[in-house]
Structure formats: C-alpha cells, structure tokens
Amino acid sequence: MTEIQRLLTNTIEQLNHHEKRDNRPRFSISFIRRYPGLFVAMYAGWLATLIVVVKSPTLEDFVWLHVGLFVLLNGFFFFDVNPRYRYEDIDLLDFRVCYNGEWYNTRDVPGELISNIQASSQVSNQQKDLLAKMLVNKKRLTFYDIYSLDNQAS
C-alpha cells in the first residue's frame, strides 16, 4: 500500500465515521420533509383505493391485505441508508455507482489530506510537484484527483 493510498483510505474511514456511513437503514422522516406534496398525494390515493375496496362486495374481505401491502410497500420511504465510501470503489463503474453516485468525482478532499501528502516524507517529490500543479489548475481537488495522483506515479 502506497503512502497516498494509506492517507486516502484513512481520510475515507474518518469521513465514514463522522457522517455515520455504515450501510445500515435508519428510520427518518426526511421523505415527508423533502416531498410533502407527494406524501399527501400518496396517502390520498391510498384512501381512495381503500374506499373502493371497502365498498366493493368482491374485495371487502381483503381490506387487511390492502392495508398490509400499503404499509409494506411504502415503509421503505421512511428509511435512509448512508452508503459507506470505500477506496476500492474509486474509478469503479458498476451497480454501486447507481446507488452511491460517483462520490469520488464530486466530493472535495479535506485540506488536511493535501497537507498530510505534502508533509509526508514517503511521498515522492514528483508526486508532490504534480499535486501542486493540480492545486494551481483546479483549486479544489476531489478524491479521484488524489487517486489518479497515486496511479500516475506508479
């Protein structure tokens, strides 16, 4: 493991810990806050369907099924999952990109990581010069930039 990879992995782990990114579902009402109109429409539609089910002589015995399916199928709106960031996912295009997005291209690295790379004696001068050029050109670096910095020197 290279020094840049080690520093990058440590930064990712700190970020995961700080933001509680552990792939576990947590109950949250953020869906209601973010989409109040959709929430009301969803329940209004369910209520209208419930009225039809209750009034129908064929379906009236299945009210419990209707309620149960509604609760089951809409329950996931009340859970949020914060996916873990992983070093191995950087520059990997697979199904996880649909869920996580390309976080490594959109998320800026903390200035502390850049300082640690520049201060490390185990990082080559060539890599440090390349990092300085990237900082001048881009001003803000992403996780992918640091990842590519490590791969360019290899």
N, CA and C atoms as an extended XYZ file, in Angstrom:
462
Properties=species:S:1:pos:R:3:atomname:S:1:resname:S:1:resid:I:1 pbc="F F F"
N         0.855       -1.173        0.000 N   MET     1
C         0.000        0.000        0.000 CA  MET     1
C         0.902        1.237        0.000 C   MET     1
N         0.653        2.129       -0.935 N   THR     2
C         1.461        3.344       -1.024 CA  THR     2
C         1.036        4.322        0.071 C   THR     2
N         1.860        5.303        0.295 N   GLU     3
C         1.572        6.307        1.330 CA  GLU     3
C         0.317        7.112        0.980 C   GLU     3
N         0.170        7.464       -0.289 N   ILE     4
C        -1.016        8.224       -0.698 CA  ILE     4
C        -2.268        7.364       -0.521 C   ILE     4
N        -2.182        6.107       -0.866 N   GLN     5
C        -3.322        5.203       -0.685 CA  GLN     5
C        -3.667        5.081        0.802 C   GLN     5
N        -2.670        4.979        1.645 N   ARG     6
C        -2.900        4.879        3.087 CA  ARG     6
C        -3.578        6.139        3.618 C   ARG     6
N        -3.070        7.297        3.219 N   LEU     7
C        -3.649        8.569        3.674 CA  LEU     7
C        -5.079        8.738        3.152 C   LEU     7
N        -5.291        8.350        1.908 N   LEU     8
C        -6.619        8.452        1.310 CA  LEU     8
C        -7.604        7.504        2.005 C   LEU     8
N        -7.170        6.301        2.283 N   THR     9
C        -8.016        5.329        2.979 CA  THR     9
C        -8.367        5.822        4.384 C   THR     9
N        -7.387        6.372        5.092 N   ASN    10
C        -7.655        6.913        6.435 CA  ASN    10
C        -8.658        8.058        6.382 C   ASN    10
N        -8.527        8.919        5.394 N   THR    11
C        -9.464       10.041        5.241 CA  THR    11
C       -10.871        9.532        4.950 C   THR    11
N       -10.976        8.523        4.099 N   ILE    12
C       -12.287        7.949        3.771 CA  ILE    12
C       -12.911        7.321        5.015 C   ILE    12
N       -12.121        6.616        5.803 N   GLU    13
C       -12.644        5.999        7.031 CA  GLU    13
C       -13.097        7.053        8.033 C   GLU    13
N       -12.347        8.132        8.162 N   GLN    14
C       -12.760        9.227        9.057 CA  GLN    14
C       -14.067        9.846        8.580 C   GLN    14
N       -14.191       10.035        7.287 N   LEU    15
C       -15.414       10.582        6.697 CA  LEU    15
C       -16.602        9.656        6.950 C   LEU    15
N       -16.404        8.361        6.750 N   ASN    16
C       -17.460        7.386        7.015 CA  ASN    16
C       -17.902        7.433        8.478 C   ASN    16
N       -16.939        7.504        9.375 N   HIS    17
C       -17.249        7.538       10.805 CA  HIS    17
C       -17.968        8.835       11.186 C   HIS    17
N       -17.462        9.956       10.686 N   HIS    18
C       -18.033       11.266       11.024 CA  HIS    18
C       -19.466       11.415       10.503 C   HIS    18
N       -19.730       10.909        9.302 N   GLU    19
C       -21.056       11.044        8.686 CA  GLU    19
C       -21.959        9.835        8.933 C   GLU    19
N       -21.505        8.910        9.774 N   LYS    20
C       -22.263        7.694       10.099 CA  LYS    20
C       -22.655        6.923        8.836 C   LYS    20
N       -21.692        6.745        7.970 N   ARG    21
C       -21.895        5.978        6.738 CA  ARG    21
C       -21.545        4.527        7.037 C   ARG    21
N       -22.568        3.715        7.287 N   ASP    22
C       -22.329        2.329        7.674 CA  ASP    22
C       -23.253        1.339        6.961 C   ASP    22
N       -23.926        1.772        5.917 N   ASN    23
C       -24.817        0.926        5.116 CA  ASN    23
C       -26.016        0.394        5.893 C   ASN    23
N       -26.318        0.959        7.039 N   ARG    24
C       -27.454        0.485        7.827 CA  ARG    24
C       -28.657        1.397        7.600 C   ARG    24
N       -29.833        0.795        7.485 N   PRO    25
C       -31.041        1.631        7.341 CA  PRO    25
C       -31.386        2.292        8.672 C   PRO    25
N       -31.756        3.553        8.603 N   ARG    26
C       -32.167        4.301        9.790 CA  ARG    26
C       -33.513        4.947        9.522 C   ARG    26
N       -34.388        4.880       10.523 N   PHE    27
C       -35.698        5.498       10.391 CA  PHE    27
C       -35.519        7.007       10.252 C   PHE    27
N       -36.230        7.591        9.309 N   SER    28
C       -36.110        9.025        9.051 CA  SER    28
C       -37.387        9.524        8.392 C   SER    28
N       -37.766       10.742        8.736 N   ILE    29
C       -38.940       11.340        8.088 CA  ILE    29
C       -38.506       12.383        7.060 C   ILE    29
N       -37.295       12.258        6.576 N   SER    30
C       -36.797       13.218        5.584 CA  SER    30
C       -37.617       13.171        4.300 C   SER    30
N       -38.198       12.008        3.971 N   PHE    31
C       -39.058       11.903        2.785 CA  PHE    31
C       -40.245       12.859        2.903 C   PHE    31
N       -40.851       12.907        4.078 N   ILE    32
C       -42.008       13.791        4.293 CA  ILE    32
C       -41.583       15.252        4.191 C   ILE    32
N       -40.438       15.579        4.759 N   ARG    33
C       -39.947       16.970        4.703 CA  ARG    33
C       -39.579       17.374        3.280 C   ARG    33
N       -38.977       16.449        2.540 N   ARG    34
C       -38.498       16.766        1.203 CA  ARG    34
C       -39.619       16.778        0.165 C   ARG    34
N       -40.587       15.880        0.313 N   TYR    35
C       -41.661       15.750       -0.679 CA  TYR    35
C       -43.028       15.737       -0.001 C   TYR    35
N       -43.428       16.829        0.636 N   PRO    36
C       -44.713       16.815        1.353 CA  PRO    36
C       -45.910       16.617        0.423 C   PRO    36
N       -45.874       17.190       -0.775 N   GLY    37
C       -46.982       17.038       -1.718 CA  GLY    37
C       -47.135       15.593       -2.173 C   GLY    37
N       -46.030       14.945       -2.452 N   LEU    38
C       -46.066       13.548       -2.855 CA  LEU    38
C       -46.570       12.663       -1.720 C   LEU    38
N       -46.152       12.978       -0.513 N   PHE    39
C       -46.603       12.222        0.652 CA  PHE    39
C       -48.122       12.320        0.811 C   PHE    39
N       -48.670       13.522        0.711 N   VAL    40
C       -50.117       13.719        0.833 CA  VAL    40
C       -50.848       13.027       -0.321 C   VAL    40
N       -50.338       13.150       -1.533 N   ALA    41
C       -50.966       12.508       -2.697 CA  ALA    41
C       -50.944       10.988       -2.570 C   ALA    41
N       -49.866       10.468       -2.045 N   MET    42
C       -49.748        9.027       -1.869 CA  MET    42
C       -50.816        8.514       -0.902 C   MET    42
N       -50.996        9.205        0.197 N   TYR    43
C       -51.997        8.780        1.166 CA  TYR    43
C       -53.416        9.062        0.694 C   TYR    43
N       -53.616       10.117       -0.066 N   ALA    44
C       -54.944       10.379       -0.631 CA  ALA    44
C       -55.318        9.284       -1.627 C   ALA    44
N       -54.375        8.864       -2.438 N   GLY    45
C       -54.608        7.770       -3.379 CA  GLY    45
C       -54.903        6.465       -2.662 C   GLY    45
N       -54.171        6.224       -1.580 N   TRP    46
C       -54.419        5.017       -0.804 CA  TRP    46
C       -55.806        5.053       -0.169 C   TRP    46
N       -56.198        6.203        0.360 N   LEU    47
C       -57.517        6.341        0.981 CA  LEU    47
C       -58.622        6.128       -0.055 C   LEU    47
N       -58.452        6.679       -1.248 N   ALA    48
C       -59.444        6.482       -2.312 CA  ALA    48
C       -59.547        5.006       -2.681 C   ALA    48
N       -58.397        4.340       -2.781 N   THR    49
C       -58.407        2.907       -3.093 CA  THR    49
C       -59.041        2.114       -1.956 C   THR    49
N       -58.766        2.499       -0.730 N   LEU    50
C       -59.363        1.821        0.423 CA  LEU    50
C       -60.886        1.938        0.402 C   LEU    50
N       -61.387        3.108        0.051 N   ILE    51
C       -62.839        3.304       -0.032 CA  ILE    51
C       -63.432        2.383       -1.090 C   ILE    51
N       -62.785        2.275       -2.245 N   VAL    52
C       -63.264        1.381       -3.306 CA  VAL    52
C       -63.247       -0.068       -2.827 C   VAL    52
N       -62.179       -0.475       -2.136 N   VAL    53
C       -62.074       -1.850       -1.643 CA  VAL    53
C       -63.174       -2.139       -0.627 C   VAL    53
N       -63.444       -1.200        0.274 N   VAL    54
C       -64.471       -1.401        1.297 CA  VAL    54
C       -65.867       -1.451        0.671 C   VAL    54
N       -66.136       -0.627       -0.317 N   LYS    55
C       -67.458       -0.569       -0.956 CA  LYS    55
C       -67.708       -1.740       -1.899 C   LYS    55
N       -66.663       -2.375       -2.371 N   SER    56
C       -66.807       -3.469       -3.335 CA  SER    56
C       -67.171       -4.760       -2.610 C   SER    56
N       -68.272       -5.406       -3.011 N   PRO    57
C       -68.641       -6.665       -2.347 CA  PRO    57
C       -67.628       -7.783       -2.614 C   PRO    57
N       -66.918       -7.701       -3.711 N   THR    58
C       -65.937       -8.729       -4.048 CA  THR    58
C       -64.655       -8.582       -3.227 C   THR    58
N       -64.243       -7.333       -2.958 N   LEU    59
C       -62.954       -7.074       -2.317 CA  LEU    59
C       -63.040       -6.751       -0.832 C   LEU    59
N       -64.229       -6.642       -0.271 N   GLU    60
C       -64.342       -6.161        1.102 CA  GLU    60
C       -63.680       -7.084        2.117 C   GLU    60
N       -63.544       -8.349        1.804 N   ASP    61
C       -62.876       -9.275        2.723 CA  ASP    61
C       -61.358       -9.139        2.692 C   ASP    61
N       -60.850       -8.368        1.746 N   PHE    62
C       -59.401       -8.231        1.592 CA  PHE    62
C       -58.879       -6.859        2.011 C   PHE    62
N       -59.607       -6.175        2.880 N   VAL    63
C       -59.148       -4.870        3.377 CA  VAL    63
C       -57.820       -5.033        4.108 C   VAL    63
N       -57.692       -6.077        4.895 N   TRP    64
C       -56.451       -6.312        5.637 CA  TRP    64
C       -55.263       -6.472        4.686 C   TRP    64
N       -55.506       -7.130        3.551 N   LEU    65
C       -54.446       -7.310        2.561 CA  LEU    65
C       -54.043       -5.970        1.946 C   LEU    65
N       -55.027       -5.147        1.653 N   HIS    66
C       -54.776       -3.822        1.086 CA  HIS    66
C       -53.945       -2.966        2.043 C   HIS    66
N       -54.343       -2.946        3.297 N   VAL    67
C       -53.605       -2.157        4.301 CA  VAL    67
C       -52.196       -2.728        4.489 C   VAL    67
N       -52.107       -4.028        4.589 N   GLY    68
C       -50.800       -4.662        4.780 CA  GLY    68
C       -49.843       -4.398        3.630 C   GLY    68
N       -50.324       -4.519        2.408 N   LEU    69
C       -49.476       -4.240        1.245 CA  LEU    69
C       -49.051       -2.778        1.198 C   LEU    69
N       -49.958       -1.883        1.535 N   PHE    70
C       -49.609       -0.468        1.527 CA  PHE    70
C       -48.498       -0.176        2.533 C   PHE    70
N       -48.639       -0.679        3.735 N   VAL    71
C       -47.626       -0.455        4.777 CA  VAL    71
C       -46.297       -1.073        4.355 C   VAL    71
N       -46.351       -2.276        3.851 N   LEU    72
C       -45.132       -2.968        3.451 CA  LEU    72
C       -44.422       -2.271        2.290 C   LEU    72
N       -45.175       -1.921        1.256 N   LEU    73
C       -44.562       -1.355        0.059 CA  LEU    73
C       -44.132        0.101        0.227 C   LEU    73
N       -44.733        0.823        1.145 N   ASN    74
C       -44.360        2.228        1.335 CA  ASN    74
C       -43.496        2.463        2.563 C   ASN    74
N       -43.257        1.431        3.315 N   GLY    75
C       -42.430        1.571        4.506 CA  GLY    75
C       -41.010        2.004        4.213 C   GLY    75
N       -40.499        1.622        3.051 N   PHE    76
C       -39.106        1.973        2.751 CA  PHE    76
C       -38.901        3.474        2.566 C   PHE    76
N       -39.955        4.242        2.370 N   PHE    77
C       -39.817        5.697        2.259 CA  PHE    77
C       -39.357        6.317        3.574 C   PHE    77
N       -39.532        5.594        4.660 N   PHE    78
C       -39.215        6.136        5.970 CA  PHE    78
C       -37.871        5.652        6.494 C   PHE    78
N       -37.040        5.143        5.602 N   PHE    79
C       -35.705        4.710        5.992 CA  PHE    79
C       -34.678        5.316        5.046 C   PHE    79
N       -33.599        5.786        5.626 N   ASP    80
C       -32.471        6.302        4.855 CA  ASP    80
C       -31.276        5.388        5.090 C   ASP    80
N       -30.478        5.225        4.065 N   VAL    81
C       -29.256        4.438        4.174 CA  VAL    81
C       -28.114        5.323        3.705 C   VAL    81
N       -27.108        5.462        4.542 N   ASN    82
C       -25.897        6.184        4.151 CA  ASN    82
C       -24.855        5.162        3.725 C   ASN    82
N       -24.621        5.032        2.426 N   PRO    83
C       -23.658        4.016        1.972 CA  PRO    83
C       -22.226        4.391        2.352 C   PRO    83
N       -21.439        3.371        2.673 N   ARG    84
C       -20.030        3.577        3.015 CA  ARG    84
C       -19.250        3.960        1.769 C   ARG    84
N       -18.346        4.889        1.927 N   TYR    85
C       -17.379        5.173        0.876 CA  TYR    85
C       -16.231        4.188        1.061 C   TYR    85
N       -15.703        3.700       -0.045 N   ARG    86
C       -14.594        2.759        0.019 CA  ARG    86
C       -13.548        3.133       -1.015 C   ARG    86
N       -12.300        2.957       -0.644 N   TYR    87
C       -11.199        3.239       -1.565 CA  TYR    87
C       -11.325        2.386       -2.825 C   TYR    87
N       -11.749        1.149       -2.665 N   GLU    88
C       -11.848        0.215       -3.790 CA  GLU    88
C       -12.893        0.659       -4.816 C   GLU    88
N       -13.834        1.501       -4.418 N   ASP    89
C       -14.897        1.952       -5.327 CA  ASP    89
C       -14.464        3.112       -6.219 C   ASP    89
N       -13.346        3.726       -5.900 N   ILE    90
C       -12.886        4.851       -6.708 CA  ILE    90
C       -12.530        4.339       -8.098 C   ILE    90
N       -13.073        4.994       -9.113 N   ASP    91
C       -12.836        4.653      -10.523 CA  ASP    91
C       -13.396        3.281      -10.893 C   ASP    91
N       -14.390        2.812      -10.149 N   LEU    92
C       -15.023        1.539      -10.451 CA  LEU    92
C       -16.441        1.808      -10.922 C   LEU    92
N       -16.735        1.430      -12.132 N   LEU    93
C       -18.074        1.645      -12.660 CA  LEU    93
C       -18.842        0.324      -12.612 C   LEU    93
N       -19.728        0.218      -11.662 N   ASP    94
C       -20.593       -0.944      -11.566 CA  ASP    94
C       -21.923       -0.505      -10.959 C   ASP    94
N       -22.693       -1.442      -10.507 N   PHE    95
C       -24.033       -1.156      -10.000 CA  PHE    95
C       -24.020       -0.188       -8.813 C   PHE    95
N       -22.949       -0.199       -8.013 N   ARG    96
C       -22.895        0.683       -6.844 CA  ARG    96
C       -22.912        2.158       -7.233 C   ARG    96
N       -22.454        2.485       -8.451 N   VAL    97
C       -22.469        3.875       -8.902 CA  VAL    97
C       -23.908        4.395       -8.975 C   VAL    97
N       -24.838        3.500       -9.307 N   CYS    98
C       -26.247        3.909       -9.348 CA  CYS    98
C       -26.736        4.319       -7.965 C   CYS    98
N       -26.205        3.685       -6.934 N   TYR    99
C       -26.651        3.951       -5.566 CA  TYR    99
C       -25.821        5.049       -4.901 C   TYR    99
N       -24.524        4.932       -4.981 N   ASN   100
C       -23.626        5.902       -4.337 CA  ASN   100
C       -23.390        7.138       -5.187 C   ASN   100
N       -23.555        7.011       -6.488 N   GLY   101
C       -23.124        8.077       -7.369 CA  GLY   101
C       -21.617        8.015       -7.505 C   GLY   101
N       -21.080        8.899       -8.268 N   GLU   102
C       -19.626        8.955       -8.388 CA  GLU   102
C       -19.108        9.954       -7.360 C   GLU   102
N       -19.251        9.589       -6.087 N   TRP   103
C       -18.883       10.464       -4.985 CA  TRP   103
C       -17.438       10.909       -5.076 C   TRP   103
N       -16.577       10.070       -5.593 N   TYR   104
C       -15.154       10.379       -5.669 CA  TYR   104
C       -14.846       11.470       -6.687 C   TYR   104
N       -15.772       11.737       -7.616 N   ASN   105
C       -15.595       12.823       -8.583 CA  ASN   105
C       -16.253       14.124       -8.145 C   ASN   105
N       -17.173       14.041       -7.227 N   THR   106
C       -17.932       15.232       -6.838 CA  THR   106
C       -17.581       15.736       -5.449 C   THR   106
N       -16.945       14.928       -4.664 N   ARG   107
C       -16.655       15.288       -3.276 CA  ARG   107
C       -15.224       15.800       -3.159 C   ARG   107
N       -15.072       16.986       -2.613 N   ASP   108
C       -13.735       17.565       -2.433 CA  ASP   108
C       -13.025       16.906       -1.252 C   ASP   108
N       -11.721       16.731       -1.395 N   VAL   109
C       -10.940       16.176       -0.283 CA  VAL   109
C       -10.696       17.279        0.737 C   VAL   109
N       -10.594       16.914        2.001 N   PRO   110
C       -10.278       17.917        3.019 CA  PRO   110
C        -8.855       18.448        2.833 C   PRO   110
N        -8.662       19.699        3.190 N   GLY   111
C        -7.337       20.312        3.087 CA  GLY   111
C        -6.302       19.588        3.922 C   GLY   111
N        -6.751       18.933        4.974 N   GLU   112
C        -5.848       18.184        5.848 CA  GLU   112
C        -5.160       17.044        5.091 C   GLU   112
N        -5.889       16.394        4.190 N   LEU   113
C        -5.293       15.313        3.397 CA  LEU   113
C        -4.195       15.862        2.493 C   LEU   113
N        -4.461       16.984        1.853 N   ILE   114
C        -3.460       17.597        0.972 CA  ILE   114
C        -2.221       17.983        1.774 C   ILE   114
N        -2.429       18.558        2.947 N   SER   115
C        -1.308       18.929        3.819 CA  SER   115
C        -0.508       17.699        4.253 C   SER   115
N        -1.224       16.626        4.586 N   ASN   116
C        -0.539       15.398        5.001 CA  ASN   116
C         0.292       14.801        3.866 C   ASN   116
N        -0.223       14.861        2.650 N   ILE   117
C         0.541       14.350        1.499 CA  ILE   117
C         1.780       15.198        1.272 C   ILE   117
N         1.615       16.517        1.336 N   GLN   118
C         2.757       17.406        1.111 CA  GLN   118
C         3.800       17.291        2.216 C   GLN   118
N         3.364       16.963        3.431 N   ALA   119
C         4.300       16.874        4.554 CA  ALA   119
C         4.938       15.497        4.690 C   ALA   119
N         4.391       14.502        4.022 N   SER   120
C         4.888       13.140        4.180 CA  SER   120
C         6.237       12.956        3.493 C   SER   120
N         7.144       12.304        4.195 N   SER   121
C         8.472       12.028        3.620 CA  SER   121
C         8.431       10.801        2.709 C   SER   121
N         7.361       10.025        2.780 N   GLN   122
C         7.250        8.810        1.968 CA  GLN   122
C         6.632        9.069        0.595 C   GLN   122
N         6.158       10.294        0.359 N   VAL   123
C         5.602       10.658       -0.943 CA  VAL   123
C         6.726       11.287       -1.757 C   VAL   123
N         6.859       10.860       -2.999 N   SER   124
C         7.961       11.338       -3.831 CA  SER   124
C         7.793       12.821       -4.179 C   SER   124
N         8.905       13.455       -4.485 N   ASN   125
C         8.864       14.869       -4.889 CA  ASN   125
C         8.094       15.042       -6.187 C   ASN   125
N         8.170       14.053       -7.065 N   GLN   126
C         7.429       14.100       -8.332 CA  GLN   126
C         5.919       14.166       -8.040 C   GLN   126
N         5.458       13.348       -7.110 N   GLN   127
C         4.043       13.361       -6.761 CA  GLN   127
C         3.647       14.685       -6.090 C   GLN   127
N         4.515       15.197       -5.256 N   LYS   128
C         4.233       16.477       -4.591 CA  LYS   128
C         4.161       17.612       -5.611 C   LYS   128
N         5.059       17.594       -6.600 N   ASP   129
C         5.024       18.613       -7.654 CA  ASP   129
C         3.745       18.501       -8.473 C   ASP   129
N         3.369       17.276       -8.785 N   LEU   130
C         2.134       17.045       -9.528 CA  LEU   130
C         0.923       17.520       -8.730 C   LEU   130
N         0.939       17.288       -7.434 N   LEU   131
C        -0.143       17.750       -6.552 CA  LEU   131
C        -0.202       19.276       -6.546 C   LEU   131
N         0.942       19.922       -6.486 N   ALA   132
C         0.978       21.389       -6.504 CA  ALA   132
C         0.409       21.933       -7.820 C   ALA   132
N         0.748       21.293       -8.942 N   LYS   133
C         0.203       21.710      -10.244 CA  LYS   133
C        -1.314       21.529      -10.292 C   LYS   133
N        -1.770       20.404       -9.754 N   MET   134
C        -3.218       20.163       -9.730 CA  MET   134
C        -3.935       21.229       -8.905 C   MET   134
N        -3.337       21.595       -7.785 N   LEU   135
C        -3.941       22.623       -6.926 CA  LEU   135
C        -4.008       23.972       -7.644 C   LEU   135
N        -2.963       24.308       -8.382 N   VAL   136
C        -2.941       25.572       -9.114 CA  VAL   136
C        -4.002       25.566      -10.208 C   VAL   136
N        -4.106       24.454      -10.928 N   ASN   137
C        -5.046       24.368      -12.049 CA  ASN   137
C        -6.501       24.232      -11.614 C   ASN   137
N        -6.749       23.438      -10.592 N   LYS   138
C        -8.126       23.117      -10.228 CA  LYS   138
C        -8.650       23.850       -8.993 C   LYS   138
N        -7.780       24.313       -8.140 N   LYS   139
C        -8.120       24.985       -6.880 CA  LYS   139
C        -8.696       24.013       -5.841 C   LYS   139
N        -9.645       23.176       -6.221 N   ARG   140
C       -10.244       22.192       -5.304 CA  ARG   140
C       -10.055       20.805       -5.901 C   ARG   140
N        -9.563       19.885       -5.090 N   LEU   141
C        -9.303       18.534       -5.576 CA  LEU   141
C       -10.342       17.555       -5.040 C   LEU   141
N       -10.664       16.559       -5.853 N   THR   142
C       -11.601       15.518       -5.443 CA  THR   142
C       -10.825       14.264       -5.052 C   THR   142
N       -11.534       13.281       -4.524 N   PHE   143
C       -10.890       12.023       -4.162 CA  PHE   143
C       -10.291       11.343       -5.395 C   PHE   143
N       -10.946       11.489       -6.514 N   TYR   144
C       -10.413       10.882       -7.740 CA  TYR   144
C        -9.087       11.536       -8.141 C   TYR   144
N        -8.962       12.825       -7.937 N   ASP   145
C        -7.706       13.509       -8.267 CA  ASP   145
C        -6.536       12.937       -7.465 C   ASP   145
N        -6.763       12.717       -6.178 N   ILE   146
C        -5.703       12.150       -5.337 CA  ILE   146
C        -5.433       10.701       -5.741 C   ILE   146
N        -6.476        9.966       -6.039 N   TYR   147
C        -6.344        8.583       -6.511 CA  TYR   147
C        -5.509        8.543       -7.792 C   TYR   147
N        -5.811        9.444       -8.728 N   SER   148
C        -5.074        9.468      -10.001 CA  SER   148
C        -3.630        9.936       -9.792 C   SER   148
N        -3.401       10.787       -8.817 N   LEU   149
C        -2.060       11.227       -8.486 CA  LEU   149
C        -1.200       10.024       -8.091 C   LEU   149
N        -1.776        9.142       -7.313 N   ASP   150
C        -1.055        7.950       -6.881 CA  ASP   150
C        -0.823        7.002       -8.055 C   ASP   150
N        -1.789        6.876       -8.949 N   ASN   151
C        -1.669        5.946      -10.079 CA  ASN   151
C        -0.757        6.484      -11.183 C   ASN   151
N        -0.648        7.810      -11.317 N   GLN   152
C         0.216        8.381      -12.350 CA  GLN   152
C         1.684        8.137      -12.057 C   GLN   152
N         2.031        8.161      -10.795 N   ALA   153
C         3.431        7.984      -10.425 CA  ALA   153
C         3.855        6.513      -10.434 C   ALA   153
N         2.873        5.613      -10.394 N   SER   154
C         3.208        4.170      -10.340 CA  SER   154
C         3.729        3.665      -11.663 C   SER   154
